[in-house]
XYZ file of C-alpha atoms in Angstrom:
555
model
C 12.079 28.716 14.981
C 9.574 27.039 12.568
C 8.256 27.891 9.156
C 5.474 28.921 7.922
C 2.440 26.737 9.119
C 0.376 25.597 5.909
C -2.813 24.014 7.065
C -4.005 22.018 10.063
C -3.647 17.996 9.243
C -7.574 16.718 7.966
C -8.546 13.588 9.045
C -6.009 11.177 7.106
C -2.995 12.996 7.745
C -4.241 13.143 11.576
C -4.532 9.530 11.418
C -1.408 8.950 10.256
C 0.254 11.091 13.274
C -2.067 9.537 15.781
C -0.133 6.057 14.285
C 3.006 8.035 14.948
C 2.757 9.278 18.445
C 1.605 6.261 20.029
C 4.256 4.224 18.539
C 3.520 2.494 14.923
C 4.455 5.065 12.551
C 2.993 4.229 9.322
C 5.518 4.207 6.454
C 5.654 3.069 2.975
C 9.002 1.849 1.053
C 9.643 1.101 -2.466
C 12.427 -1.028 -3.661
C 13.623 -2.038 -6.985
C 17.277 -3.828 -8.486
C 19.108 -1.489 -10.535
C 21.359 -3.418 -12.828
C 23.941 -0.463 -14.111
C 26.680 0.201 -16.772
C 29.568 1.121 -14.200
C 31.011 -0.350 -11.385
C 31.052 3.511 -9.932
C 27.862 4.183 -7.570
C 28.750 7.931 -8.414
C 26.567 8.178 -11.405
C 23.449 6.360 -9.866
C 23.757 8.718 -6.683
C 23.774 11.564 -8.751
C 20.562 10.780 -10.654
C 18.920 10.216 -7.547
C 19.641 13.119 -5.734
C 18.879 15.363 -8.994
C 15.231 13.651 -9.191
C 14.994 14.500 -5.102
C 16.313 18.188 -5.590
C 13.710 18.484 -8.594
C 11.229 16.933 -6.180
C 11.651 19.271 -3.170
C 11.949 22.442 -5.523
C 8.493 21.407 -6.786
C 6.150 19.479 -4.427
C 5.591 21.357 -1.506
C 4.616 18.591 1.038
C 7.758 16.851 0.645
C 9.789 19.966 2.147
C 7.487 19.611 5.553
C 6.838 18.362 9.185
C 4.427 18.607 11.624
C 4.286 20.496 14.562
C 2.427 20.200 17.355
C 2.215 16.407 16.794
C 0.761 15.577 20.407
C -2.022 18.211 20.424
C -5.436 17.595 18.943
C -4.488 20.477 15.962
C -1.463 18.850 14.217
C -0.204 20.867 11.415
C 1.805 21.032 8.615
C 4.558 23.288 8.324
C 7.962 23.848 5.893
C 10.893 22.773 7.386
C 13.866 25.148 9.172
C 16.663 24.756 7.337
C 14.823 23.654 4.163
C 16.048 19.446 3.328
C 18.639 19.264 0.690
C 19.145 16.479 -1.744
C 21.766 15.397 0.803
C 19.303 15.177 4.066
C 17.234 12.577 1.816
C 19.873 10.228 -0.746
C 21.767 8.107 1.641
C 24.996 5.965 0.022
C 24.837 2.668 1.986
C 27.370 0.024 2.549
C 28.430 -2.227 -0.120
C 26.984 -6.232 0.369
C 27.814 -9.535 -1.720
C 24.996 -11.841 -2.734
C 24.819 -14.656 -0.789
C 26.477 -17.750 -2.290
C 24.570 -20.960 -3.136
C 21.481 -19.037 -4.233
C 20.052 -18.157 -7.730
C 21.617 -14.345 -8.329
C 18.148 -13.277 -8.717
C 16.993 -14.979 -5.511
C 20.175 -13.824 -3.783
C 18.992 -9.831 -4.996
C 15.284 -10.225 -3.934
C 16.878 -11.565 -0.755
C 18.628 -8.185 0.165
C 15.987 -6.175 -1.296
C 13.694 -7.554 1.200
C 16.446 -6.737 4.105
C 16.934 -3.306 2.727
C 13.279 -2.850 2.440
C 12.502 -3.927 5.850
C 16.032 -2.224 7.504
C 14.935 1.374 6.199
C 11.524 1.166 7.144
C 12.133 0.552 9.855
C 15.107 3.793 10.605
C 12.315 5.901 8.986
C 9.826 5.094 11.979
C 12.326 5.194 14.505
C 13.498 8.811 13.204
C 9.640 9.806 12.897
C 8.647 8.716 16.290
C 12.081 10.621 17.542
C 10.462 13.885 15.520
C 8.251 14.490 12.965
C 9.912 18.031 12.653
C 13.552 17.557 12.537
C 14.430 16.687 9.069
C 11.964 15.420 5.866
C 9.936 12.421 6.599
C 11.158 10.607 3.599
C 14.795 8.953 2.473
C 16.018 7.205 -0.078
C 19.075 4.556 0.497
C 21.096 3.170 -2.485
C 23.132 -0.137 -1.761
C 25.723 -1.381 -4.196
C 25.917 -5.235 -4.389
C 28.632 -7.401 -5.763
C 27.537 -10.044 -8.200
C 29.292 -11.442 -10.814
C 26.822 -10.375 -13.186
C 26.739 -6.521 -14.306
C 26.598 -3.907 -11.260
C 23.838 -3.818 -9.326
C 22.603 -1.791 -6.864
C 19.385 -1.562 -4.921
C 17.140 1.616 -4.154
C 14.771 1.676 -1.263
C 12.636 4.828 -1.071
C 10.406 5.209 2.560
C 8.222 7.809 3.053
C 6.032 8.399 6.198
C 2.189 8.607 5.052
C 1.352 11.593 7.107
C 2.864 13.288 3.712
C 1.536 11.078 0.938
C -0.530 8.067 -0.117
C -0.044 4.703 -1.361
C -0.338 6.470 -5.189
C 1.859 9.515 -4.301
C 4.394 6.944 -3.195
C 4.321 5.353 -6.398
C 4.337 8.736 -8.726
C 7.646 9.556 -6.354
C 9.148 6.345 -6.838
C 8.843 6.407 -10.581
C 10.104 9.984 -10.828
C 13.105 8.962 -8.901
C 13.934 6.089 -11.406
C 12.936 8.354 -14.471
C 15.062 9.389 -17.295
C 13.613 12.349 -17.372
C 12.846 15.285 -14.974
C 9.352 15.130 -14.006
C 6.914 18.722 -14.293
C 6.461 20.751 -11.600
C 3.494 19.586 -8.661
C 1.900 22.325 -7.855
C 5.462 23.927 -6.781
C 4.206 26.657 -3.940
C 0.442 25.077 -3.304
C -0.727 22.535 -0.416
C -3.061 19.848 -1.509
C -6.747 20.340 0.333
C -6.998 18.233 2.993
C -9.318 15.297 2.067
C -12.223 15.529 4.246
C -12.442 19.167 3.114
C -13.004 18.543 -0.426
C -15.255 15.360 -0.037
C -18.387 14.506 1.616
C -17.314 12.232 4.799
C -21.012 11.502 5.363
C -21.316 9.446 2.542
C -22.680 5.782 3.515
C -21.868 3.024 1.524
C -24.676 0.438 0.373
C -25.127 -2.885 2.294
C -23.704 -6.191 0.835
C -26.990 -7.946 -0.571
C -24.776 -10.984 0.576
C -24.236 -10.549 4.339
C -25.968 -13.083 6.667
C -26.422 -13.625 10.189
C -23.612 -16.826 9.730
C -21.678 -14.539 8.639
C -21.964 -11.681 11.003
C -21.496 -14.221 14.383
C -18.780 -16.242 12.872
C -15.323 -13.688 14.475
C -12.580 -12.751 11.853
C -9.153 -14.040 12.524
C -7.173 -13.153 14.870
C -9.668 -13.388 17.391
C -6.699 -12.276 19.553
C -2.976 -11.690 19.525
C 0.138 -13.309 21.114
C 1.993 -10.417 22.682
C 1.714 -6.428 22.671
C 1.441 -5.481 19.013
C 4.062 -2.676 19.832
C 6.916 -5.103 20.750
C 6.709 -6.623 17.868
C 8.502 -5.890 15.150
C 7.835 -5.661 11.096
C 7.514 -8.388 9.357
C 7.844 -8.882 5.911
C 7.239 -11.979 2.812
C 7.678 -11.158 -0.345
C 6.453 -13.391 -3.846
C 7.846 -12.544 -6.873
C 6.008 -13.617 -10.269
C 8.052 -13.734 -13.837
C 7.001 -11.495 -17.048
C 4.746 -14.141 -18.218
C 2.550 -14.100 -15.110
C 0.537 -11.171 -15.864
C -0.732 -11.207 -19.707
C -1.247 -15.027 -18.670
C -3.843 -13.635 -16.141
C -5.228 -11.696 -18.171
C -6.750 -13.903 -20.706
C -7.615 -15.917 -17.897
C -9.877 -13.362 -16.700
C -11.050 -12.268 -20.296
C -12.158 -15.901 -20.651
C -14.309 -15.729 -17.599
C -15.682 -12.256 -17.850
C -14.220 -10.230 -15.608
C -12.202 -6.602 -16.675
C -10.172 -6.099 -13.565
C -7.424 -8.072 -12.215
C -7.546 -6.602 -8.465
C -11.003 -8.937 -7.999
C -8.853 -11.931 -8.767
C -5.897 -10.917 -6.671
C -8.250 -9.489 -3.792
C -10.625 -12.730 -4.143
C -7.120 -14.873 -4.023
C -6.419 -13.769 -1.186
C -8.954 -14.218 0.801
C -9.465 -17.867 -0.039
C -5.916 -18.172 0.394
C -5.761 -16.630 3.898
C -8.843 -18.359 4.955
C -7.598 -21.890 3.501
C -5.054 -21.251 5.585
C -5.863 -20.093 9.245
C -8.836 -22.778 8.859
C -5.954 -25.883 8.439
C -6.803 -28.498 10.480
C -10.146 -27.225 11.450
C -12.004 -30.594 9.760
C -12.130 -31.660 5.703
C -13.188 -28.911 3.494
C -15.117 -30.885 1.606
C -17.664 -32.098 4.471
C -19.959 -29.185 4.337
C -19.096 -27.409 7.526
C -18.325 -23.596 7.866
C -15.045 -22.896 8.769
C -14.052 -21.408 12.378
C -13.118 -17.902 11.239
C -14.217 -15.507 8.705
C -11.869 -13.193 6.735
C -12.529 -9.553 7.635
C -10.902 -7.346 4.474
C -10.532 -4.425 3.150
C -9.335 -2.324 0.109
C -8.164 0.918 -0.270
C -9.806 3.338 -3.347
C -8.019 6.150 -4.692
C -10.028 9.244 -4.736
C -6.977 11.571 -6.286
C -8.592 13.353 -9.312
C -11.882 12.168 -8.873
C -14.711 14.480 -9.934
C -16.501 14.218 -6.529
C -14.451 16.587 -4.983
C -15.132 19.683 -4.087
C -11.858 21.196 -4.510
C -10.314 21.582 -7.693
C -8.773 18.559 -8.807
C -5.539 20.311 -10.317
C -5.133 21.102 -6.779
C -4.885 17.222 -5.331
C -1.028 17.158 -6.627
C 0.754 14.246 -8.144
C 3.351 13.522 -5.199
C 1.532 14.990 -2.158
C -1.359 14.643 -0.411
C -4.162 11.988 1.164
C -6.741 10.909 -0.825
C -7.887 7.533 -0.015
C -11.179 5.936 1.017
C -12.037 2.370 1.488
C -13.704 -0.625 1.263
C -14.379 -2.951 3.531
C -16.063 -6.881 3.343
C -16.121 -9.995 5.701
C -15.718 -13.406 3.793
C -16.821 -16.904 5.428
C -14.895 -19.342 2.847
C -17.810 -21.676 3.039
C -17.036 -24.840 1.429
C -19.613 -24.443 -1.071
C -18.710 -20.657 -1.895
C -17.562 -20.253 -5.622
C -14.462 -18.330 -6.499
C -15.178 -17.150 -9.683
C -18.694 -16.349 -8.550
C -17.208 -14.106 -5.751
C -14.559 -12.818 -8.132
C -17.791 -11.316 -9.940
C -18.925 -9.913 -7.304
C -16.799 -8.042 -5.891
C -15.501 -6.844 -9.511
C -19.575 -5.444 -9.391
C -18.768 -3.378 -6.352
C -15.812 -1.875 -7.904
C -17.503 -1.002 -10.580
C -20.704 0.149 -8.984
C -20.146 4.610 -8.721
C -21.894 4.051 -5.528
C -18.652 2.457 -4.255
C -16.304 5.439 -4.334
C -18.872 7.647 -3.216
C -19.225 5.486 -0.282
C -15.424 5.381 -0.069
C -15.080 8.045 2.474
C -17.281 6.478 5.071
C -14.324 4.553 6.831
C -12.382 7.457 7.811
C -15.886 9.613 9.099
C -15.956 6.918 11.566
C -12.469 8.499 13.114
C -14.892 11.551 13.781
C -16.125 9.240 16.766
C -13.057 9.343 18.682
C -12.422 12.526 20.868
C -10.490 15.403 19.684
C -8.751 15.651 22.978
C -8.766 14.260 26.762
C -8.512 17.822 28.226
C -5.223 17.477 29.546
C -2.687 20.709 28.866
C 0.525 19.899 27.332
C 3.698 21.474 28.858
C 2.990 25.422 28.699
C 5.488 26.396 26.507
C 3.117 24.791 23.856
C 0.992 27.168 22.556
C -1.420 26.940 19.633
C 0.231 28.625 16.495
C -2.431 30.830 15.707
C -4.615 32.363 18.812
C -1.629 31.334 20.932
C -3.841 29.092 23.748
C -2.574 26.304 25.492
C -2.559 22.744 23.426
C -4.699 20.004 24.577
C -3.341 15.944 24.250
C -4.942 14.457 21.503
C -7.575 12.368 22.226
C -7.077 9.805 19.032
C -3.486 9.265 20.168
C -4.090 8.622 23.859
C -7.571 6.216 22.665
C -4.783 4.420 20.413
C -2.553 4.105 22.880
C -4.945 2.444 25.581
C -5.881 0.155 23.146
C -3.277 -1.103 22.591
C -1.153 -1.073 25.543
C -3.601 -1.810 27.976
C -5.475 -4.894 26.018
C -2.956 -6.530 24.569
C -4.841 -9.666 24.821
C -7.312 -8.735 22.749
C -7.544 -8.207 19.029
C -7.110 -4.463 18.245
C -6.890 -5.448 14.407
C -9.806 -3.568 12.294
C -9.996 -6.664 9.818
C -7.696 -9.760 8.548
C -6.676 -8.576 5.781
C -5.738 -5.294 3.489
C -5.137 -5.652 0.000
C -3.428 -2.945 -1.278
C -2.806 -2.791 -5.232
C -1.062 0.693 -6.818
C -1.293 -1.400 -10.496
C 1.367 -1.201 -12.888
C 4.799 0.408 -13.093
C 6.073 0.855 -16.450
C 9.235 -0.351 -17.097
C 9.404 1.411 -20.370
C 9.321 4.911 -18.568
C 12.191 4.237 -16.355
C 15.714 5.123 -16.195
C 17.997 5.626 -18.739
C 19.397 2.460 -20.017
C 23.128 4.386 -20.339
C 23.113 4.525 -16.729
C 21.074 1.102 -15.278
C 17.960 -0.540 -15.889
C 15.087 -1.124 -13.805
C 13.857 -4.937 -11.993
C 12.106 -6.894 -9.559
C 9.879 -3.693 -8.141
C 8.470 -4.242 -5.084
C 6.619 -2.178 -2.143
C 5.030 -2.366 1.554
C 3.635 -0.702 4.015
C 4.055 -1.068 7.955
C 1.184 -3.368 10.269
C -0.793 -1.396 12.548
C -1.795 -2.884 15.508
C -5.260 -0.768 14.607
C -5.773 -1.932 10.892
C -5.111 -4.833 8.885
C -3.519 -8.002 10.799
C -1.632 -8.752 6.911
C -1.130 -6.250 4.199
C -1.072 -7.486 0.923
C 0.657 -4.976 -1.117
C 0.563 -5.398 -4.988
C 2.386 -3.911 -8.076
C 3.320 -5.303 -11.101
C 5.826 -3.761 -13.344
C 7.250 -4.520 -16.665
C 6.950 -2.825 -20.072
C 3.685 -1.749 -22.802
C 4.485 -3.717 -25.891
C 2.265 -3.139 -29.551
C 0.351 -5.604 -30.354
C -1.433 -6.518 -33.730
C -3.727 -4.197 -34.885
C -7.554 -5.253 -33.721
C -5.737 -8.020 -31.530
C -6.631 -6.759 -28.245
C -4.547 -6.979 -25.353
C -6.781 -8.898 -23.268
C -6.294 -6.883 -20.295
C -9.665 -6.038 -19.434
C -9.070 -3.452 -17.221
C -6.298 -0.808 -16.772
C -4.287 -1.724 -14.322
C -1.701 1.152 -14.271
C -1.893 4.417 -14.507
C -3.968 6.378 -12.123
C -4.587 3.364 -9.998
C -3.676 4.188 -6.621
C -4.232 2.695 -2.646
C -5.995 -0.208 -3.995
C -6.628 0.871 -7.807
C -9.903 -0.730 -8.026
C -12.371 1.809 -9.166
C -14.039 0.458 -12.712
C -14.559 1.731 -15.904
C -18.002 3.575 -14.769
C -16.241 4.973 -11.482
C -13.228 6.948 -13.607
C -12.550 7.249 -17.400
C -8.224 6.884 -16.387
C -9.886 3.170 -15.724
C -11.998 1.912 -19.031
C -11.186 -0.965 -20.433
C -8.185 -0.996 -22.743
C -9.845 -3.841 -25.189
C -9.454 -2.234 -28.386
C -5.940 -0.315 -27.453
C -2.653 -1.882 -29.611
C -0.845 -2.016 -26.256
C -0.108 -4.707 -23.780
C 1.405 -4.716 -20.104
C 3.712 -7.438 -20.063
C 5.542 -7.996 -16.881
C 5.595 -9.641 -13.372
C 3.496 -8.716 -9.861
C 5.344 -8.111 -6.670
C 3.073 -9.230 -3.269
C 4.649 -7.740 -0.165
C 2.891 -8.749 2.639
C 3.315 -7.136 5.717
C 2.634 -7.881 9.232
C 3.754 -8.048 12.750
C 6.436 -10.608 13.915
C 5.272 -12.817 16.715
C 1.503 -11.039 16.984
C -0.028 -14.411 15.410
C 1.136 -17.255 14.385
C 3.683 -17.962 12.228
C 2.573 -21.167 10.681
C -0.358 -19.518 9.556
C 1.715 -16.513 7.349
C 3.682 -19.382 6.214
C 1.177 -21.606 5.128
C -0.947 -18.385 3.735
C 2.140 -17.593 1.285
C 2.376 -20.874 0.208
C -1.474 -21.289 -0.679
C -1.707 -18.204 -2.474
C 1.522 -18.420 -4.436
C 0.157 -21.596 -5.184
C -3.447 -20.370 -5.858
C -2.024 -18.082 -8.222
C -0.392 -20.243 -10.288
C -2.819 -22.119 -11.212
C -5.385 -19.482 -11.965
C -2.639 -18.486 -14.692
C -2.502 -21.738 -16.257
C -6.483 -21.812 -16.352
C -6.597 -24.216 -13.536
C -9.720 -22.660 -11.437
C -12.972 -23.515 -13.147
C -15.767 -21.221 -13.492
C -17.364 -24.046 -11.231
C -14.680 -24.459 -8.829
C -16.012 -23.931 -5.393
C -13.756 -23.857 -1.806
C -13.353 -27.040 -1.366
C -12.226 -27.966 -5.144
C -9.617 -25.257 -4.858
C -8.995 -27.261 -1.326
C -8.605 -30.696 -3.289
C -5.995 -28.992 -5.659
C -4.185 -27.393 -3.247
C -3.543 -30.035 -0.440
């Protein structure tokens, strides 16, 4: 017997069972290093599962499944018997750093194992059933050190449920000292394409050219079926000092909104590096591939919709759009010039009006093939037989039956949900909070590489009329890509005159496929850009500085 059935899945949850039932379940996982005041995991357990019981008492989504995944009407519906606290907080085994490394190197180490091992149990237990238990856990693992206790949280949670910034509002309200407020306790968010216009077309880049357009985005293909291949996962981790650093960096060159850098970075980065060897930067010639990318906008709370925005939630729901581009890292092309420019887009209102366009292209695909599913499967509400989805089997073919071929939408996602405060967190009688990170899973039907961004560290005063010289606001109410400017939302003006400054580190988790391209290129990529970013924090990257000068000081 199931629940009640709350609403039929709109087009991003539908999505994100289509990713499901044909085998790459998309799931998101937070992890951070608790460092506590006892040696007992008892008291860390018990804060979590209070924060989860709080959670499922008030956020309806987070107490449901689907049913009827494998039909072209997917719905929601509460779960029979109703997830406890217990069904979600898992105790792991205890684990030792590993000797010879630096203890903080040793933690990120088996944060990035955790990370990676319970992402992966959450898409095995989704693709199992997407209505036999919640579609979210999180797993605490003591570690011995020889420094104070420490344990490490993962949180995963399947994005049929949630989005990139309902991931992040859970993970914080896990780690809080503090109960969070109720989320719209007995209410199910709208489903996005209901309360925004799909239609909407976003303006042409002034910039594109026919070069541009004939030139393929890497990978032109892949190495082995994207579905045998299993999550991979590179993590760099930048100090406290990396981020206000940045920031006057930017200030200095005009630009309020650190996601253009890190987006911009990127790209150069990943280009720089799948272009190695293709001839010398600095003799004028295009490079081989161009850098297809795109960038998730958060639409939660925005006054386009159509629905009332109370009702989006804080925890549940999908409300994303996007943003896509296509880069050719000419040699000539200048980085703070293209930093600009894209900072222009995000800050253009056209942008997240045209942020829905992406997912109206899903509309294309079929709804079903016309097959019948077994008849025992009947339609919840005028009881006729259920048809196979037509996005799952199109998903599917693609790719299992052209493996061979690049199924990848674009190079590159970069994916930034802003700042987590530090300050918020925890209770420092029971353990502090470090070395945040988050990721999301490949698809063999999106990004090739996710670039998933945080940073996270504390809001410190500053002298009166000082400034912080942060531009832009990088935290709160960013979400899936936080890049919507000061004229797109008023949660994003710039924070110039405010006697507060984010001081802290960024997390990159980038995400891809093991053994789909090739490895020598992810490598390489992680090395450029941790590079890259370094020296655009120690002012390094002139305003001038084109490809191939960023090439020179790289090599």
């Amino acid at each position: 017997m199931t629940g009640p059935v709350f609403r039929e899945c709109g087009v991003h949850e539908r999505y994100s069972v289509m990713r499901t039932v044909y085998g790459s379940p998309p799931v998101v996982t937070f992890a951070a290093v608790l460092t506590a005041t006892s040696a007992d995991a008892e008291p860390v357990l018990q804060h979590l599962r209070s924060r989860v019981t709080h959670i499922l008492a008030n956020s309806l989504p987070m107490r449901c499944g689907i049913i009827q995944a494998e039909s072209h009407r997917p719905r929601f519906c509460s779960l029979e018997p109703a997830p406890t606290a217990r069904d979600v907080v898992f105790l792991r085994k205890s684990a030792a750093v590993e000797e010879g490394l630096d203890e903080e190197a040793a933690l990120r180490k088996l944060r990035n194992e955790y990370m990676t091992a319970e992402q992966t149990l959450l898409m095995d237990k989704s693709q199992q059933s997407l209505y036999d238990g919640a579609l979210w856990t999180v797993a605490l693992y003591p570690v011995t050190s020889s420094r104070k206790p420490s344990y490490i949280v993962v949180a995963s949670f399947n994005h049929i449920l949630t989005d990139g910034k309902g991931t992040f509002n859970l993970f914080h309200a896990l780690l809080s000292a503090a109960p969070p407020p109720p989320d719209n306790k007995d209410v199910f968010p709208p489903a996005s394409d209901s309360a925004f216009d799909m239609q909407a077309v976003q303006k042409p880049d002034p910039r594109r050219d026919e070069e541009i357009e004939a030139t393929p985005f890497w990978p032109s293909e892949v190495r082995k079926n994207l579905l045998e291949c299993p999550i991979g996962l590179r993590t760099i981790d930048l100090g406290p000092s990396f981020t206000p650093r940045l920031k006057a960096v930017a200030t200095s060159h005009g630009v309020k909104t650190l996601h253009a850098i890190l987006e911009v970075a990127s790209v150069f980065a990943l280009s720089l590096a799948v272009n190695h060897g293709s001839g010398d930067w600095n003799d004028g010639a295009s490079p081989k591939f161009a850098i297809g990318h795109s960038t998730p906008i958060n639409i939660r709370g925005s006054p386009l919709s159509t629905a009332p925005v109370s009702t989006h939630g804080h925890y549940g729901g999908n409300w994303v759009g996007g943003r896509g581009g296509k880069t050719l890292c000419r040699p000539q092309l200048q980085f703070w010039d293209q930093v600009k420019h894209v900072a222009a887009q995000l800050a253009d209102p056209a942008t997240l009006k045209g942020a829905m366009a992406l997912w109206n292209g899903l509309k294309a695909l079929p709804s079903s093939t016309g097959d019948k599913l077994e008849p025992a499967q009947h339609d919840a509400v005028d009881g006729q037989p259920l048809e196979v989805d037509g996005w799952s089997a199109y998903a599917r073919h693609a790719v299992e039956q052209t493996p061979q071929i690049s199924t990848f939408l674009a190079s590159l996602g970069c994916s930034n949900l802003g700042f987590f405060p530090l300050d918020r967190t925890a209770d420092d009688d029971l353990f502090t909070v470090s070395n945040c990170c988050w990721t999301q899973t490949a698809s063999p039907i999106a990004d090739a590489i996710i670039v998933n961004i945080m940073g996270a560290g504390w809001k410190l005063p500053t002298p009166a009329g000082a400034g912080s010289g942060a531009g832009q606001k990088e935290g709160e109410g960013l979400a899936d890509g936080s890049v919507a400017a000061a004229t797109v939302a008023a949660e994003h003006q710039p924070i110039l005159s405010q006697a507060v400054a984010d001081v802290g580190g960024l997390s990159f988790g980038i995400t891809y496929r093991q053994g789909s391209v090739d490895e020598a290129n992810l490598e390489r990529f992680e090395a450029y850009l941790t590079r890259l970013l370094s020296l655009l924090a120690q002012g390094q990257i002139a305003e001038s500085d084109d490809v191939a000068a960023i090439w020179s000081k790289l090599a």
